[in-house]
XYZ file of C-alpha atoms in Angstrom:
351
model
C 43.732 33.125 -88.876
C 45.188 35.051 -85.944
C 48.884 35.864 -86.010
C 51.046 33.976 -83.523
C 51.970 36.320 -80.685
C 55.626 36.765 -79.873
C 56.956 35.510 -76.546
C 57.297 38.547 -74.241
C 60.697 39.214 -72.660
C 61.359 38.411 -69.016
C 60.235 41.184 -66.661
C 61.502 41.966 -63.177
C 58.439 42.447 -60.964
C 58.790 44.498 -57.787
C 57.227 43.431 -54.512
C 54.142 45.509 -53.644
C 54.081 47.830 -50.639
C 52.070 45.251 -48.692
C 51.738 41.458 -49.225
C 47.950 41.703 -49.275
C 48.199 43.791 -52.438
C 48.982 40.601 -54.340
C 45.705 39.296 -55.846
C 44.167 36.357 -54.008
C 43.253 34.626 -57.273
C 45.985 32.868 -59.263
C 44.713 33.967 -62.676
C 44.448 37.585 -61.526
C 47.989 37.279 -60.176
C 49.245 36.091 -63.570
C 47.366 38.800 -65.453
C 49.072 41.372 -63.247
C 52.484 39.953 -64.111
C 51.729 40.515 -67.819
C 54.278 38.005 -69.086
C 57.208 35.871 -67.927
C 58.218 37.225 -64.533
C 61.207 37.280 -62.184
C 60.302 38.254 -58.619
C 63.081 38.765 -56.077
C 62.345 38.670 -52.342
C 64.950 39.655 -49.727
C 65.674 37.077 -47.047
C 67.044 37.141 -43.525
C 70.485 36.197 -44.849
C 71.229 38.546 -47.754
C 74.490 36.765 -48.627
C 72.837 33.612 -49.989
C 70.239 32.930 -52.665
C 67.715 30.288 -53.723
C 65.608 30.040 -56.888
C 62.075 28.730 -57.394
C 60.889 28.081 -60.942
C 57.340 27.204 -61.918
C 54.747 27.397 -64.684
C 57.188 26.284 -67.368
C 54.050 24.636 -68.746
C 50.784 26.565 -68.739
C 48.653 23.641 -67.545
C 50.565 23.072 -64.295
C 49.120 25.445 -61.675
C 50.216 24.068 -58.291
C 53.531 25.913 -58.230
C 51.867 29.218 -59.122
C 49.340 28.801 -56.317
C 52.112 27.915 -53.871
C 54.239 30.936 -54.830
C 51.238 33.264 -54.581
C 50.279 31.840 -51.171
C 53.826 32.413 -49.954
C 54.027 35.978 -51.267
C 50.657 36.883 -49.759
C 51.658 35.430 -46.376
C 54.215 38.170 -45.776
C 56.718 35.589 -44.510
C 60.414 36.329 -44.957
C 62.540 33.560 -46.498
C 65.707 32.340 -44.833
C 67.803 33.697 -47.718
C 67.216 35.948 -50.729
C 64.934 34.139 -53.171
C 64.054 34.631 -56.826
C 60.813 33.252 -58.270
C 60.542 32.617 -62.005
C 57.100 32.121 -63.592
C 57.339 31.194 -67.256
C 54.421 30.252 -69.505
C 51.976 32.879 -68.322
C 50.299 33.472 -71.685
C 49.631 29.744 -72.078
C 48.245 29.558 -68.541
C 45.862 32.460 -69.199
C 44.591 31.168 -72.547
C 40.934 30.219 -71.873
C 40.131 28.026 -70.137
C 42.883 28.979 -67.692
C 45.558 26.427 -66.801
C 44.515 24.017 -69.541
C 47.126 24.673 -72.255
C 50.636 23.268 -71.892
C 51.989 25.469 -74.690
C 50.427 28.185 -76.838
C 49.673 27.159 -80.412
C 52.629 27.922 -82.668
C 55.100 28.206 -79.782
C 57.840 25.924 -78.519
C 57.682 24.065 -75.222
C 59.654 26.398 -72.932
C 61.029 23.501 -70.899
C 62.652 22.072 -74.018
C 64.547 25.296 -74.794
C 67.141 25.581 -71.998
C 70.009 24.074 -73.994
C 71.598 25.650 -77.117
C 70.871 26.917 -79.735
C 68.198 28.977 -77.848
C 66.150 29.580 -80.992
C 62.996 31.702 -81.146
C 61.205 33.603 -78.422
C 61.183 30.728 -75.958
C 64.895 30.134 -76.539
C 65.686 33.792 -75.860
C 63.592 33.673 -72.685
C 65.321 30.499 -71.508
C 68.756 32.013 -72.149
C 67.859 35.114 -70.108
C 66.559 32.966 -67.239
C 69.836 31.040 -67.191
C 71.796 34.310 -67.196
C 69.856 35.510 -64.156
C 70.330 32.213 -62.351
C 74.081 32.432 -62.912
C 74.111 36.042 -61.729
C 72.646 35.178 -58.315
C 74.719 31.983 -57.868
C 71.987 30.156 -55.930
C 72.691 27.488 -53.351
C 69.640 25.506 -54.537
C 66.874 25.527 -57.153
C 63.504 23.772 -57.241
C 61.310 23.622 -60.342
C 57.644 22.930 -59.507
C 55.464 20.992 -61.960
C 52.247 18.983 -62.213
C 51.487 15.771 -64.054
C 48.477 15.090 -66.288
C 47.842 11.637 -64.828
C 47.146 10.399 -61.318
C 50.468 9.961 -59.548
C 52.091 10.532 -56.162
C 54.499 13.433 -55.804
C 58.128 12.786 -56.736
C 61.386 14.513 -57.557
C 63.371 14.248 -60.790
C 66.988 15.095 -61.436
C 70.150 14.163 -63.341
C 71.922 12.661 -60.321
C 71.155 10.751 -57.153
C 73.424 12.600 -54.712
C 72.245 13.417 -51.194
C 71.864 17.123 -51.956
C 69.175 16.368 -54.552
C 67.548 13.768 -52.325
C 67.485 16.319 -49.489
C 65.646 18.817 -51.698
C 63.216 16.117 -52.804
C 62.543 15.118 -49.186
C 61.073 18.560 -48.545
C 58.259 17.662 -50.964
C 58.076 13.921 -51.631
C 59.400 10.458 -50.808
C 60.112 9.284 -54.359
C 62.893 10.364 -56.714
C 63.575 9.606 -60.379
C 67.202 9.728 -61.513
C 67.096 10.666 -65.199
C 69.906 11.483 -67.619
C 67.546 12.008 -70.568
C 68.433 15.157 -72.520
C 65.263 17.077 -73.368
C 66.396 20.702 -73.068
C 64.845 21.134 -69.620
C 65.864 23.802 -67.116
C 67.087 21.181 -64.664
C 69.563 19.847 -67.250
C 70.995 23.294 -67.957
C 71.799 24.028 -64.303
C 72.771 20.540 -63.139
C 76.494 21.289 -62.846
C 76.038 24.729 -61.287
C 73.562 24.242 -58.448
C 71.842 21.446 -56.480
C 68.479 21.316 -58.205
C 65.420 19.124 -58.666
C 62.140 19.055 -60.513
C 59.232 18.398 -58.174
C 56.248 16.744 -59.835
C 53.626 17.679 -57.253
C 50.871 15.409 -58.563
C 47.972 15.766 -60.932
C 47.012 19.307 -61.951
C 43.962 20.657 -60.090
C 44.249 18.002 -57.388
C 44.122 19.689 -53.977
C 46.714 17.210 -52.731
C 49.151 18.434 -55.386
C 48.539 22.025 -54.322
C 49.318 21.055 -50.719
C 52.511 19.266 -51.758
C 53.665 22.392 -53.586
C 52.664 24.826 -50.842
C 53.928 22.840 -47.845
C 57.168 21.872 -49.553
C 57.804 25.418 -50.724
C 57.455 26.728 -47.179
C 59.988 24.137 -45.985
C 62.356 25.033 -48.831
C 62.145 28.772 -48.183
C 62.323 28.727 -44.388
C 65.091 26.159 -43.830
C 68.199 27.900 -42.535
C 70.308 25.262 -44.279
C 69.454 22.802 -47.038
C 72.446 20.568 -46.401
C 71.348 16.942 -45.856
C 72.931 16.844 -42.410
C 71.059 20.008 -41.369
C 67.519 18.904 -42.163
C 66.876 17.385 -38.740
C 63.905 15.041 -38.784
C 63.992 14.948 -42.582
C 67.279 13.005 -42.545
C 65.401 9.749 -42.101
C 63.205 10.652 -45.061
C 66.301 11.157 -47.200
C 67.434 7.608 -46.448
C 63.933 6.240 -47.052
C 63.343 7.883 -50.430
C 62.511 5.389 -53.169
C 64.873 6.004 -56.089
C 63.925 4.972 -59.617
C 66.810 5.064 -62.069
C 67.364 5.751 -65.760
C 63.833 5.919 -67.187
C 63.012 5.224 -70.822
C 60.841 7.819 -72.600
C 57.935 6.134 -74.395
C 56.414 8.254 -77.181
C 54.025 7.933 -80.088
C 55.691 7.635 -83.481
C 55.359 10.945 -85.392
C 52.264 11.201 -87.527
C 50.350 8.446 -85.730
C 46.818 8.894 -84.375
C 46.058 8.098 -80.737
C 42.947 7.934 -78.591
C 42.087 6.753 -75.087
C 39.352 4.212 -74.427
C 38.505 0.553 -73.918
C 38.443 -2.110 -76.640
C 36.436 -5.298 -75.951
C 38.235 -8.630 -76.341
C 38.293 -9.657 -79.978
C 37.453 -6.182 -81.277
C 39.773 -3.855 -83.188
C 40.452 -0.171 -82.560
C 38.700 2.351 -84.774
C 40.162 2.629 -88.257
C 40.984 6.314 -87.680
C 43.233 5.484 -84.710
C 46.629 3.787 -84.863
C 46.713 3.240 -81.122
C 44.146 3.163 -78.334
C 45.522 3.540 -74.803
C 43.792 2.142 -71.726
C 41.635 4.958 -70.348
C 42.811 4.270 -66.771
C 46.467 3.692 -67.585
C 47.616 6.212 -64.978
C 46.561 3.818 -62.195
C 49.900 2.059 -62.828
C 52.108 5.062 -61.974
C 54.900 3.958 -59.607
C 53.479 0.428 -59.502
C 55.309 -2.647 -60.763
C 53.710 -3.582 -64.079
C 54.018 -7.332 -64.623
C 54.748 -8.936 -68.002
C 51.511 -9.385 -69.921
C 49.784 -6.371 -68.375
C 47.611 -4.706 -71.065
C 48.620 -1.168 -72.019
C 46.403 -0.568 -75.034
C 45.362 -1.774 -78.463
C 46.552 -1.295 -82.040
C 45.287 -2.395 -85.417
C 47.449 -5.322 -86.570
C 47.615 -3.868 -90.094
C 49.271 -0.651 -88.838
C 53.002 -0.021 -88.252
C 54.400 -0.239 -84.730
C 53.227 2.986 -83.024
C 55.849 3.416 -80.283
C 59.332 4.818 -79.983
C 61.068 4.395 -76.615
C 64.402 6.116 -76.065
C 67.029 5.582 -73.384
C 69.391 8.323 -72.220
C 72.065 6.965 -74.578
C 69.690 7.345 -77.541
C 68.986 3.628 -78.002
C 65.459 2.741 -79.182
C 64.071 -0.013 -76.936
C 60.298 -0.034 -77.416
C 60.238 -3.702 -78.453
C 62.178 -4.623 -75.302
C 59.497 -2.955 -73.202
C 56.245 -3.703 -75.056
C 54.851 -6.334 -77.406
C 51.753 -6.925 -79.529
C 49.543 -9.941 -78.911
C 47.047 -9.697 -81.731
C 45.419 -6.304 -81.293
C 46.505 -5.955 -77.675
C 49.647 -4.122 -76.523
C 51.186 -5.711 -73.426
C 54.219 -5.247 -71.216
C 56.978 -7.539 -72.482
C 58.892 -7.288 -69.216
C 58.247 -5.919 -65.761
C 58.749 -2.175 -65.334
C 57.722 0.707 -63.079
C 55.971 3.416 -65.137
C 56.172 7.106 -64.307
C 54.049 9.996 -65.507
C 51.561 7.873 -67.447
C 49.141 10.413 -68.875
C 45.494 10.168 -69.868
C 45.654 13.431 -71.835
C 45.897 12.673 -75.575
C 47.312 16.120 -76.368
C 50.177 15.634 -73.909
C 50.746 12.075 -75.133
C 51.212 13.365 -78.688
C 53.097 16.585 -77.877
C 55.400 15.126 -75.227
C 55.254 11.438 -74.319
C 52.882 8.688 -73.187
C 54.926 7.672 -70.145
C 58.386 6.968 -68.767
C 59.463 3.526 -67.573
């Protein structure tokens, strides 16, 4: 069995002598970085700073492609900008951009709150130190989802500064006070900041969301809501979803995706079978009685659903009707995934 590699320390990567010296290919770009990287680019206004974070998960490539496209363009940002690229080893593990986290390692985006244990914790602590040192006026953290979904922002408040940042990328925003150890939670009191979920990984539309929004973020002379010109209307029109519940699989339970005919039971080796096309419901109103999946009636309840205050509410959200799992009440799901590995490692969906 191969030994688990240590998480490399954060490296400062200098800009090349010419933008076209950056590799055109995203995987070649990451190989050249050789580990978690911090790239600083001077802007027209050297007195201010912005931060772009991406690749906190190795299977979320849109932000990497957007950052590389920007760096290769030779464009100069409005203000000094630092780019942080995190889970490079996971992204490069074959096949590229398919592993959220390396085997034996912690999820980097769950390590940004104390106690900062292990290699990922040390990396997260150093990233936070660098963010504090540059005192940015704004931060965006670019991600992908593993299910079909429109682009949206996520953050721990619903103030106009966060909505203004979201409007550069998307017209939906999720206000979440869940404490997961994410970067956005660690910086929430220090800098206006949002997560941008650009859409499904390897969807060209998600790549465009990341690239186009990043250009707007980097070139805007001011990110104040009143200074965004035509985007002001978009700020007022953003759909805000509040206080999601995190719906997870109970530890130790087996899950698969598929379809179960009426009257049939899931396989005996699976505690829960989730509808194979469940992600079609993302950002749609799910009515009471809508099927979510199937469970064997002789098995324990497979869900745990946690609110921001820690309350467990899975039975308020879902119910069993024989072998079928249905919505007990209406809700709007977010980030429903069809990836069983993500469903087990992280969560099945938010609602």
